[in-house]
């Protein structure tokens, strides 16, 4: 298809957004992390929206970066926004072109050799101390510093909590950070809890791993990533330049008015998934302190952390949201009228401000494709698609088309005690096209 003058396809021909999980194929880099939809689905929506090399595509909740990766492979310029620096790096790492594959072995050797000769045993507190013994924590940190020194900024510490510091990280450096993320995570089995998004806390780190074992795990994970890159042998040119990955919030993206042709995204659902806690080991590798992580949790839409000053309810959220909030308020279960009400109000406030922001940055006539999933509060079904469709009309969109796909109710509510309310429930995943 000529993407500069694509005519688009029919809505009904778009494949399900549900991730196709294959047991036989090895995991791809970054695939351990939460992804909202499947690459094939994104390609279909790009075709449906008739986007081409001159279009600019936005994903304001880019997560593990499926939208920006697919767009880059198709030669379509894109911007991926996420508020979590760990997932910004994961999304960046996916843009690494196979052209660098041959230098990766030598670079891995250099990173580990530099780390061995520069272990810093100073007693400054480190987030990695919460899980690892002092010696292991310091060695893991020396690998992180070595990646930074060799691939980011020699002799300087940039940090990872500002957009500028993330901009300075290439997809090559990001891919080494992702190897370190997976290495660290691979040693944390004892800290897993029954909730897949949560790592148990500990008063003192007790995981001790010898340096040789850390090195061989790091090399093995890097080799797996490397094989994946070789599998992409046809891509010789790095697609990195065609995607901008930015640390920002969906409520204030910093993009100019009317700069974007289309948006393809999957927002945080209304299910109390704690995206910051989910990436706790990665945030520790990046050295983000407790205060920064707490601030991150408070700014993430849909996170269970409720801020002290609850935003005011707004009639422009639409009648469906209004009725849902009234039902929550009136529910007789514990904390419905307090914590849960606050949680939902905060969620709708974030989504409403984000929809306004997306509309601001879209060109007149631009369209947004949004994948949503319904969920339950106790026995009350919440149709996020309907809520967002009403909000979108209030924000000034003219038309909403909707296509539903049945999905197993895997992540619809992460609170195990709520499961009794929804035995046998089938979640609906929906695609909204806002015009
Ligand atoms: C459902 S995931 C998106 C998945 C993504 N579409 C993919 O395929 O990988 C939601 C993402 O929204 C991000 N997020 C939550 N609140 C945000 C905010 N205020 N601004 C930007 N990103 C936010 C989370 O960090 C998370 O990565």
Tab-separated table of C-alpha atoms and ligand atoms in Angstrom:
chain	number	residue	atom	x	y	z
A	1	UNK	CA	0.000	0.000	0.000
A	2	UNK	CA	1.201	3.521	-0.754
A	3	UNK	CA	1.096	5.009	2.711
A	4	UNK	CA	1.273	8.584	1.460
A	5	UNK	CA	-2.097	8.271	-0.191
A	6	UNK	CA	-3.610	5.321	1.716
A	7	UNK	CA	-7.340	5.078	1.457
A	8	UNK	CA	-7.818	3.234	4.727
A	9	UNK	CA	-9.719	0.004	5.353
A	10	UNK	CA	-13.067	-0.945	6.849
A	11	UNK	CA	-13.525	-0.748	10.643
A	12	UNK	CA	-14.761	-4.355	10.728
A	13	UNK	CA	-11.506	-5.622	9.185
A	14	UNK	CA	-9.428	-4.479	12.186
A	15	UNK	CA	-8.008	-7.423	14.141
A	16	UNK	CA	-8.681	-7.749	17.887
A	17	UNK	CA	-6.437	-5.585	20.091
A	18	UNK	CA	-5.997	-8.557	22.431
A	19	UNK	CA	-2.353	-9.538	22.643
A	20	UNK	CA	-1.538	-12.691	20.712
A	21	UNK	CA	0.584	-14.707	23.157
A	22	UNK	CA	2.541	-17.488	21.553
A	23	UNK	CA	4.117	-20.146	23.796
A	24	UNK	CA	6.435	-21.319	21.043
A	25	UNK	CA	8.063	-18.008	20.166
A	26	UNK	CA	10.650	-16.576	22.598
A	27	UNK	CA	9.757	-13.377	24.440
A	28	UNK	CA	10.819	-10.225	22.620
A	29	UNK	CA	12.723	-7.478	24.468
A	30	UNK	CA	10.425	-5.593	26.782
A	31	UNK	CA	7.606	-8.141	26.374
A	32	UNK	CA	7.585	-8.819	30.133
A	33	UNK	CA	6.054	-5.417	30.634
A	34	UNK	CA	2.425	-4.493	30.391
A	35	UNK	CA	1.306	-3.839	26.848
A	36	UNK	CA	-2.174	-2.664	26.034
A	37	UNK	CA	-2.602	-4.144	22.584
A	38	UNK	CA	-1.208	-6.242	19.801
A	39	UNK	CA	1.144	-4.983	17.049
A	40	UNK	CA	-1.125	-6.396	14.308
A	41	UNK	CA	-4.025	-4.402	15.697
A	42	UNK	CA	-1.979	-1.174	15.614
A	43	UNK	CA	-0.964	-1.848	11.990
A	44	UNK	CA	-4.636	-2.376	11.061
A	45	UNK	CA	-5.704	0.867	12.741
A	46	UNK	CA	-2.884	2.773	10.989
A	47	UNK	CA	-4.258	1.467	7.703
A	48	UNK	CA	-7.839	2.231	8.712
A	49	UNK	CA	-6.861	5.819	9.533
A	50	UNK	CA	-4.972	6.010	6.214
A	51	UNK	CA	-1.805	7.369	7.856
A	52	UNK	CA	1.301	7.868	5.735
A	53	UNK	CA	4.945	9.000	5.872
A	54	UNK	CA	3.855	12.616	6.242
A	55	UNK	CA	1.431	11.979	9.117
A	56	UNK	CA	2.251	12.427	12.778
A	57	UNK	CA	0.819	9.801	15.136
A	58	UNK	CA	0.527	10.194	18.917
A	59	UNK	CA	0.166	7.686	21.747
A	60	UNK	CA	-0.293	9.679	24.994
A	61	UNK	CA	-0.153	6.456	27.112
A	62	UNK	CA	2.562	4.719	25.146
A	63	UNK	CA	3.543	2.176	27.835
A	64	UNK	CA	5.832	-0.530	26.456
A	65	UNK	CA	5.687	1.289	23.128
A	66	UNK	CA	3.682	-0.886	20.735
A	67	UNK	CA	2.293	2.141	18.858
A	68	UNK	CA	5.652	3.846	18.342
A	69	UNK	CA	7.383	0.569	17.373
A	70	UNK	CA	4.778	-0.343	14.730
A	71	UNK	CA	4.699	3.230	13.401
A	72	UNK	CA	8.521	3.311	13.168
A	73	UNK	CA	8.591	0.010	11.270
A	74	UNK	CA	6.035	1.384	8.798
A	75	UNK	CA	7.964	4.651	8.385
A	76	UNK	CA	5.296	6.780	10.053
A	77	UNK	CA	6.549	9.562	12.367
A	78	UNK	CA	5.188	9.258	15.898
A	79	UNK	CA	5.338	10.663	19.418
A	80	UNK	CA	4.957	8.342	22.412
A	81	UNK	CA	4.278	9.924	25.798
A	82	UNK	CA	4.438	8.162	29.137
A	83	UNK	CA	4.802	9.398	32.678
A	84	UNK	CA	6.932	6.476	33.855
A	85	UNK	CA	10.650	6.794	32.945
A	86	UNK	CA	11.161	3.012	33.109
A	87	UNK	CA	8.597	2.348	30.379
A	88	UNK	CA	9.900	5.257	28.288
A	89	UNK	CA	13.250	3.399	28.202
A	90	UNK	CA	11.513	0.106	27.377
A	91	UNK	CA	9.675	1.764	24.482
A	92	UNK	CA	12.946	3.362	23.291
A	93	UNK	CA	14.769	0.043	23.372
A	94	UNK	CA	12.239	-1.367	20.901
A	95	UNK	CA	13.404	1.130	18.312
A	96	UNK	CA	16.909	-0.324	18.121
A	97	UNK	CA	17.680	-1.230	14.508
A	98	UNK	CA	19.410	-4.477	13.572
A	99	UNK	CA	22.319	-2.454	12.146
A	100	UNK	CA	23.961	-2.400	15.588
A	101	UNK	CA	23.604	-6.157	16.199
A	102	UNK	CA	27.238	-6.901	15.357
A	103	UNK	CA	28.632	-4.517	17.955
A	104	UNK	CA	26.491	-5.733	20.851
A	105	UNK	CA	28.788	-8.571	22.027
A	106	UNK	CA	31.780	-6.253	22.239
A	107	UNK	CA	29.720	-3.584	24.002
A	108	UNK	CA	28.411	-6.082	26.554
A	109	UNK	CA	31.983	-7.147	27.262
A	110	UNK	CA	33.018	-3.520	27.695
A	111	UNK	CA	30.063	-2.675	29.972
A	112	UNK	CA	30.833	-5.599	32.311
A	113	UNK	CA	34.612	-5.032	32.281
A	114	UNK	CA	34.147	-1.354	33.127
A	115	UNK	CA	31.675	-2.266	35.897
A	116	UNK	CA	34.175	-4.729	37.455
A	117	UNK	CA	36.894	-2.116	37.608
A	118	UNK	CA	34.671	0.661	38.961
A	119	UNK	CA	32.631	-0.845	41.816
A	120	UNK	CA	31.869	1.959	44.255
A	121	UNK	CA	31.591	0.599	47.814
A	122	UNK	CA	30.680	3.963	49.331
A	123	UNK	CA	27.907	3.751	51.886
A	124	UNK	CA	25.474	6.148	50.155
A	125	UNK	CA	21.996	4.642	50.314
A	126	UNK	CA	20.764	3.067	47.109
A	127	UNK	CA	17.257	1.924	46.159
A	128	UNK	CA	18.729	-1.443	45.155
A	129	UNK	CA	19.695	-1.966	48.853
A	130	UNK	CA	16.029	-2.650	49.592
A	131	UNK	CA	16.293	-6.007	47.827
A	132	UNK	CA	19.968	-6.896	47.528
A	133	UNK	CA	22.810	-7.272	49.993
A	134	UNK	CA	25.309	-4.425	50.037
A	135	UNK	CA	27.898	-6.127	47.787
A	136	UNK	CA	25.345	-7.248	45.166
A	137	UNK	CA	23.579	-3.899	45.181
A	138	UNK	CA	26.887	-2.090	44.604
A	139	UNK	CA	27.841	-4.399	41.749
A	140	UNK	CA	24.459	-3.957	40.033
A	141	UNK	CA	24.837	-0.197	40.464
A	142	UNK	CA	28.321	-0.343	38.940
A	143	UNK	CA	26.807	-2.015	35.831
A	144	UNK	CA	24.200	0.729	35.658
A	145	UNK	CA	26.885	3.415	36.006
A	146	UNK	CA	28.987	1.673	33.392
A	147	UNK	CA	26.094	1.710	30.850
A	148	UNK	CA	25.597	5.373	31.657
A	149	UNK	CA	29.293	6.196	31.344
A	150	UNK	CA	29.863	4.288	28.087
A	151	UNK	CA	26.568	4.953	26.298
A	152	UNK	CA	24.957	8.074	27.776
A	153	UNK	CA	27.253	10.710	29.254
A	154	UNK	CA	30.845	9.879	30.283
A	155	UNK	CA	31.597	11.018	33.825
A	156	UNK	CA	28.257	12.795	34.316
A	157	UNK	CA	25.063	11.813	36.106
A	158	UNK	CA	21.939	12.979	34.341
A	159	UNK	CA	19.254	11.278	36.426
A	160	UNK	CA	16.051	9.904	34.969
A	161	UNK	CA	13.264	12.082	36.251
A	162	UNK	CA	13.210	14.911	33.714
A	163	UNK	CA	12.182	14.831	30.041
A	164	UNK	CA	15.620	16.209	29.049
A	165	UNK	CA	17.510	13.445	30.855
A	166	UNK	CA	15.432	10.803	29.043
A	167	UNK	CA	15.900	12.578	25.695
A	168	UNK	CA	19.664	12.070	26.093
A	169	UNK	CA	19.288	8.274	26.063
A	170	UNK	CA	19.618	6.554	22.699
A	171	UNK	CA	17.767	3.364	21.831
A	172	UNK	CA	21.119	1.539	22.143
A	173	UNK	CA	21.653	2.773	25.721
A	174	UNK	CA	17.974	2.073	26.484
A	175	UNK	CA	18.345	-1.502	25.281
A	176	UNK	CA	21.240	-2.045	27.738
A	177	UNK	CA	19.079	-0.580	30.514
A	178	UNK	CA	16.337	-3.058	29.610
A	179	UNK	CA	18.861	-5.927	29.801
A	180	UNK	CA	19.800	-4.717	33.294
A	181	UNK	CA	16.089	-4.383	34.246
A	182	UNK	CA	15.505	-8.005	33.294
A	183	UNK	CA	18.708	-9.146	35.017
A	184	UNK	CA	17.660	-7.491	38.297
A	185	UNK	CA	14.094	-8.781	38.002
A	186	UNK	CA	15.335	-12.326	37.373
A	187	UNK	CA	16.870	-12.422	40.883
A	188	UNK	CA	13.763	-11.154	42.684
A	189	UNK	CA	11.584	-14.286	42.630
A	190	UNK	CA	11.362	-14.374	46.445
A	191	UNK	CA	9.765	-10.943	46.485
A	192	UNK	CA	6.913	-11.752	44.119
A	193	UNK	CA	3.465	-11.612	45.642
A	194	UNK	CA	0.137	-13.123	44.564
A	195	UNK	CA	-0.699	-9.774	43.013
A	196	UNK	CA	1.337	-9.704	39.770
A	197	UNK	CA	1.811	-5.941	39.945
A	198	UNK	CA	3.229	-5.924	43.452
A	199	UNK	CA	6.617	-6.730	44.927
A	200	UNK	CA	6.760	-7.480	48.671
A	201	UNK	CA	8.670	-4.996	50.743
A	202	UNK	CA	11.578	-5.948	52.981
A	203	UNK	CA	13.263	-4.199	55.891
A	204	UNK	CA	16.696	-5.182	54.641
A	205	UNK	CA	17.800	-6.512	51.259
A	206	UNK	CA	18.878	-10.130	51.485
A	207	UNK	CA	19.356	-11.293	47.892
A	208	UNK	CA	23.006	-12.050	47.370
A	209	UNK	CA	24.304	-12.930	43.904
A	210	UNK	CA	27.954	-13.488	43.019
A	211	UNK	CA	29.403	-11.158	40.383
A	212	UNK	CA	30.048	-14.041	37.953
A	213	UNK	CA	26.401	-15.076	38.166
A	214	UNK	CA	25.220	-11.513	37.598
A	215	UNK	CA	27.525	-11.290	34.555
A	216	UNK	CA	26.380	-14.544	33.013
A	217	UNK	CA	22.697	-13.657	33.528
A	218	UNK	CA	23.302	-10.224	31.962
A	219	UNK	CA	25.089	-11.825	28.975
A	220	UNK	CA	22.353	-14.431	28.510
A	221	UNK	CA	19.586	-11.825	28.516
A	222	UNK	CA	21.571	-9.593	26.171
A	223	UNK	CA	22.131	-12.570	23.825
A	224	UNK	CA	18.379	-13.242	23.725
A	225	UNK	CA	17.737	-9.609	22.785
A	226	UNK	CA	20.555	-9.872	20.251
A	227	UNK	CA	18.992	-12.970	18.603
A	228	UNK	CA	15.745	-11.070	18.361
A	229	UNK	CA	17.516	-8.236	16.533
A	230	UNK	CA	19.133	-10.723	14.130
A	231	UNK	CA	15.646	-12.031	13.435
A	232	UNK	CA	14.803	-8.568	12.131
A	233	UNK	CA	17.541	-8.913	9.526
A	234	UNK	CA	15.681	-6.946	6.881
A	235	UNK	CA	15.686	-3.771	8.953
A	236	UNK	CA	19.129	-2.321	8.441
A	237	UNK	CA	18.411	1.285	9.124
A	238	UNK	CA	17.533	2.299	12.659
A	239	UNK	CA	13.906	3.440	12.833
A	240	UNK	CA	14.747	5.481	15.965
A	241	UNK	CA	14.730	8.896	14.264
A	242	UNK	CA	11.116	8.526	13.252
A	243	UNK	CA	9.740	8.215	16.772
A	244	UNK	CA	10.013	10.671	19.643
A	245	UNK	CA	9.588	9.119	23.075
A	246	UNK	CA	8.940	11.654	25.797
A	247	UNK	CA	8.578	11.608	29.537
A	248	UNK	CA	5.452	13.723	30.093
A	249	UNK	CA	1.903	13.516	31.331
A	250	UNK	CA	-1.065	12.910	29.060
A	251	UNK	CA	-2.717	15.953	30.632
A	252	UNK	CA	0.075	18.323	29.430
A	253	UNK	CA	2.081	16.790	26.589
A	254	UNK	CA	4.010	19.887	25.553
A	255	UNK	CA	2.991	19.265	21.904
A	256	UNK	CA	1.931	22.280	19.797
A	257	UNK	CA	-1.763	22.905	19.062
A	258	UNK	CA	-2.992	20.964	16.044
A	259	UNK	CA	0.355	19.245	15.349
A	260	UNK	CA	-0.874	15.649	15.353
A	261	UNK	CA	-2.814	13.797	12.607
A	262	UNK	CA	-4.085	10.880	14.659
A	263	UNK	CA	-3.877	9.167	17.998
A	264	UNK	CA	-3.787	5.417	18.677
A	265	UNK	CA	-3.731	4.480	22.323
A	266	UNK	CA	-4.830	2.335	25.205
A	267	UNK	CA	-5.325	4.393	28.375
A	268	UNK	CA	-4.891	3.163	31.921
A	269	UNK	CA	-8.099	1.299	32.739
A	270	UNK	CA	-10.271	1.972	35.752
A	271	UNK	CA	-8.940	-1.093	37.583
A	272	UNK	CA	-6.516	0.173	40.207
A	273	UNK	CA	-3.448	-1.251	38.486
A	274	UNK	CA	-0.419	0.287	40.150
A	275	UNK	CA	1.835	0.919	37.157
A	276	UNK	CA	4.549	2.466	39.353
A	277	UNK	CA	4.730	-0.477	41.788
A	278	UNK	CA	4.702	-2.814	38.812
A	279	UNK	CA	7.982	-1.281	37.675
A	280	UNK	CA	9.503	-0.893	41.175
A	281	UNK	CA	12.647	-2.939	40.331
A	282	UNK	CA	13.200	-0.895	37.153
A	283	UNK	CA	12.716	2.407	39.007
A	284	UNK	CA	15.260	1.196	41.594
A	285	UNK	CA	17.765	0.509	38.790
A	286	UNK	CA	17.201	4.080	37.587
A	287	UNK	CA	17.959	5.256	41.141
A	288	UNK	CA	14.645	7.072	41.639
A	289	UNK	CA	14.184	7.785	45.346
A	290	UNK	CA	11.055	7.111	47.399
A	291	UNK	CA	9.823	10.689	47.086
A	292	UNK	CA	10.009	10.628	43.277
A	293	UNK	CA	8.277	7.241	43.154
A	294	UNK	CA	5.528	8.532	45.462
A	295	UNK	CA	5.033	11.574	43.211
A	296	UNK	CA	4.915	9.285	40.203
A	297	UNK	CA	2.251	7.102	41.833
A	298	UNK	CA	0.178	10.186	42.570
A	299	UNK	CA	0.324	11.428	38.969
A	300	UNK	CA	-0.370	8.105	37.270
A	301	UNK	CA	-3.981	7.942	36.137
A	302	UNK	CA	-5.803	4.931	37.564
A	303	UNK	CA	-3.214	4.273	40.272
A	304	UNK	CA	-4.709	3.240	43.661
A	305	UNK	CA	-2.946	6.135	45.422
A	306	UNK	CA	-5.501	8.808	46.267
A	307	UNK	CA	-4.253	12.393	46.621
A	308	UNK	CA	-5.298	14.540	49.592
A	309	UNK	CA	-7.076	17.267	47.622
A	310	UNK	CA	-9.769	15.457	45.634
A	311	UNK	CA	-10.661	17.191	42.352
A	312	UNK	CA	-14.236	18.483	42.050
A	313	UNK	CA	-16.780	16.387	40.125
A	314	UNK	CA	-17.505	17.939	36.734
A	315	UNK	CA	-20.831	17.696	34.865
A	316	UNK	CA	-18.939	17.559	31.563
A	317	UNK	CA	-17.806	14.019	32.456
A	318	UNK	CA	-21.272	13.061	31.186
A	319	UNK	CA	-24.419	11.414	32.642
A	320	UNK	CA	-23.079	7.832	32.547
A	321	UNK	CA	-20.093	8.737	34.785
A	322	UNK	CA	-22.381	10.777	36.996
A	323	UNK	CA	-24.742	7.779	37.497
A	324	UNK	CA	-21.819	5.449	38.120
A	325	UNK	CA	-20.391	7.789	40.794
A	326	UNK	CA	-23.828	7.996	42.454
A	327	UNK	CA	-24.007	4.180	42.532
A	328	UNK	CA	-20.535	3.952	44.092
A	329	UNK	CA	-21.415	6.615	46.680
A	330	UNK	CA	-24.595	4.736	47.644
A	331	UNK	CA	-22.981	1.280	47.782
A	332	UNK	CA	-23.117	-0.260	51.246
A	333	UNK	CA	-19.671	-1.856	51.148
A	334	UNK	CA	-16.783	-0.501	53.197
A	335	UNK	CA	-15.061	2.680	51.969
A	336	UNK	CA	-17.339	3.026	48.909
A	337	UNK	CA	-18.324	6.596	49.770
A	338	UNK	CA	-14.802	7.538	50.845
A	339	UNK	CA	-11.701	5.903	49.345
A	340	UNK	CA	-13.359	4.335	46.272
A	341	UNK	CA	-15.375	7.430	45.415
A	342	UNK	CA	-12.199	9.522	45.660
A	343	UNK	CA	-10.364	6.999	43.498
A	344	UNK	CA	-12.972	7.120	40.719
A	345	UNK	CA	-13.292	10.932	40.809
A	346	UNK	CA	-9.522	11.225	40.480
A	347	UNK	CA	-9.528	8.758	37.565
A	348	UNK	CA	-12.267	10.612	35.654
A	349	UNK	CA	-10.593	13.950	36.268
A	350	UNK	CA	-7.325	12.608	34.770
A	351	UNK	CA	-9.076	11.037	31.781
A	352	UNK	CA	-11.129	14.146	31.105
A	353	UNK	CA	-8.091	16.428	31.174
A	354	UNK	CA	-6.215	13.979	28.921
A	355	UNK	CA	-9.029	13.831	26.343
A	356	UNK	CA	-9.045	17.627	26.227
A	357	UNK	CA	-5.285	17.625	25.740
A	358	UNK	CA	-5.470	15.062	22.907
A	359	UNK	CA	-8.120	17.162	21.205
A	360	UNK	CA	-5.961	20.283	21.583
A	361	UNK	CA	-2.954	18.693	19.843
A	362	UNK	CA	-4.978	17.028	17.043
A	363	UNK	CA	-5.382	18.759	13.670
A	364	UNK	CA	-8.936	19.685	12.714
A	365	UNK	CA	-10.402	16.490	11.270
A	366	UNK	CA	-7.846	14.328	13.121
A	367	UNK	CA	-9.061	11.025	14.567
A	368	UNK	CA	-8.315	9.064	17.730
A	369	UNK	CA	-8.475	5.288	18.116
A	370	UNK	CA	-8.750	4.328	21.775
A	371	UNK	CA	-8.815	0.779	23.144
A	372	UNK	CA	-10.683	0.445	26.416
A	373	UNK	CA	-11.880	-2.383	28.613
A	374	UNK	CA	-14.886	-2.494	30.904
A	375	UNK	CA	-14.514	-3.417	34.570
A	376	UNK	CA	-16.509	-3.914	37.746
A	377	UNK	CA	-16.838	-2.105	41.010
A	378	UNK	CA	-18.251	-4.846	43.249
A	379	UNK	CA	-21.298	-6.007	41.222
A	380	UNK	CA	-21.591	-2.718	39.290
A	381	UNK	CA	-20.403	-2.995	35.697
A	382	UNK	CA	-18.478	-0.012	34.438
A	383	UNK	CA	-18.415	0.488	30.677
A	384	UNK	CA	-15.335	2.650	30.147
A	385	UNK	CA	-16.080	2.886	26.408
A	386	UNK	CA	-19.428	4.486	27.074
A	387	UNK	CA	-17.943	6.841	29.683
A	388	UNK	CA	-15.172	8.016	27.335
A	389	UNK	CA	-17.541	8.321	24.359
A	390	UNK	CA	-19.750	10.696	26.373
A	391	UNK	CA	-16.763	12.639	27.688
A	392	UNK	CA	-15.371	12.932	24.147
A	393	UNK	CA	-18.601	14.428	22.851
A	394	UNK	CA	-18.506	16.928	25.735
A	395	UNK	CA	-14.874	17.756	24.830
A	396	UNK	CA	-15.912	18.622	21.259
A	397	UNK	CA	-15.494	15.438	19.215
A	398	UNK	CA	-18.289	15.144	16.676
A	399	UNK	CA	-18.683	11.430	16.223
A	400	UNK	CA	-17.849	8.203	18.011
A	401	UNK	CA	-17.776	4.790	16.357
A	402	UNK	CA	-17.385	1.711	18.501
A	403	UNK	CA	-16.409	-1.883	17.886
A	404	UNK	CA	-16.532	-4.487	20.702
A	405	UNK	CA	-14.272	-7.526	21.118
A	406	UNK	CA	-14.886	-10.116	23.867
A	407	UNK	CA	-11.868	-10.568	26.142
A	408	UNK	CA	-11.189	-12.806	29.127
A	409	UNK	CA	-11.548	-10.779	32.323
A	410	UNK	CA	-7.923	-11.159	33.280
A	411	UNK	CA	-6.977	-7.727	34.555
A	412	UNK	CA	-10.422	-6.271	34.987
A	413	UNK	CA	-10.017	-5.951	38.716
A	414	UNK	CA	-6.776	-6.619	40.500
A	415	UNK	CA	-8.415	-6.823	43.907
A	416	UNK	CA	-8.867	-10.580	44.583
A	417	UNK	CA	-11.634	-9.965	47.150
A	418	UNK	CA	-13.775	-8.404	44.416
A	419	UNK	CA	-13.777	-11.595	42.347
A	420	UNK	CA	-16.799	-13.011	44.145
A	421	UNK	CA	-18.895	-10.285	42.536
A	422	UNK	CA	-18.125	-11.139	38.972
A	423	UNK	CA	-17.803	-14.929	38.649
A	424	UNK	CA	-18.119	-15.886	34.971
A	425	UNK	CA	-18.071	-12.286	33.798
A	426	UNK	CA	-16.680	-11.687	30.327
A	427	UNK	CA	-14.949	-8.359	29.814
A	428	UNK	CA	-15.483	-6.399	26.683
A	429	UNK	CA	-12.579	-4.715	25.037
A	430	UNK	CA	-13.741	-1.948	22.728
A	431	UNK	CA	-12.211	0.205	20.078
A	432	UNK	CA	-13.515	3.770	20.003
A	433	UNK	CA	-12.872	5.920	16.959
A	434	UNK	CA	-13.342	9.578	17.831
A	435	UNK	CA	-13.680	11.936	14.863
B	1	LIG	C1	-2.460	0.488	29.387
B	1	LIG	S1	-0.863	1.087	29.566
B	1	LIG	C2	-0.610	1.454	27.923
B	1	LIG	C3	-0.193	0.255	27.166
B	1	LIG	C4	0.324	0.589	25.788
B	1	LIG	N1	-0.756	1.049	24.950
B	1	LIG	C5	1.067	-0.585	25.186
B	1	LIG	O1	0.601	-1.233	24.279
B	1	LIG	O2	2.138	-0.912	25.671
B	1	LIG	C6	-1.095	2.649	30.300
B	1	LIG	C7	0.151	3.485	30.419
B	1	LIG	O3	-0.297	4.777	30.820
B	1	LIG	C8	0.744	5.361	31.574
B	1	LIG	N2	0.185	6.508	32.308
B	1	LIG	C9	-0.621	6.528	33.394
B	1	LIG	N3	-0.914	7.787	33.757
B	1	LIG	C10	-0.301	8.591	32.855
B	1	LIG	C11	-0.247	10.005	32.681
B	1	LIG	N4	-0.861	10.838	33.515
B	1	LIG	N5	0.448	10.482	31.644
B	1	LIG	C12	1.102	9.654	30.785
B	1	LIG	N6	1.110	8.298	30.920
B	1	LIG	C13	0.406	7.786	31.932
B	1	LIG	C14	1.236	4.242	32.460
B	1	LIG	O4	2.564	4.518	32.899
B	1	LIG	C15	1.156	3.052	31.484
B	1	LIG	O5	2.388	2.822	30.871
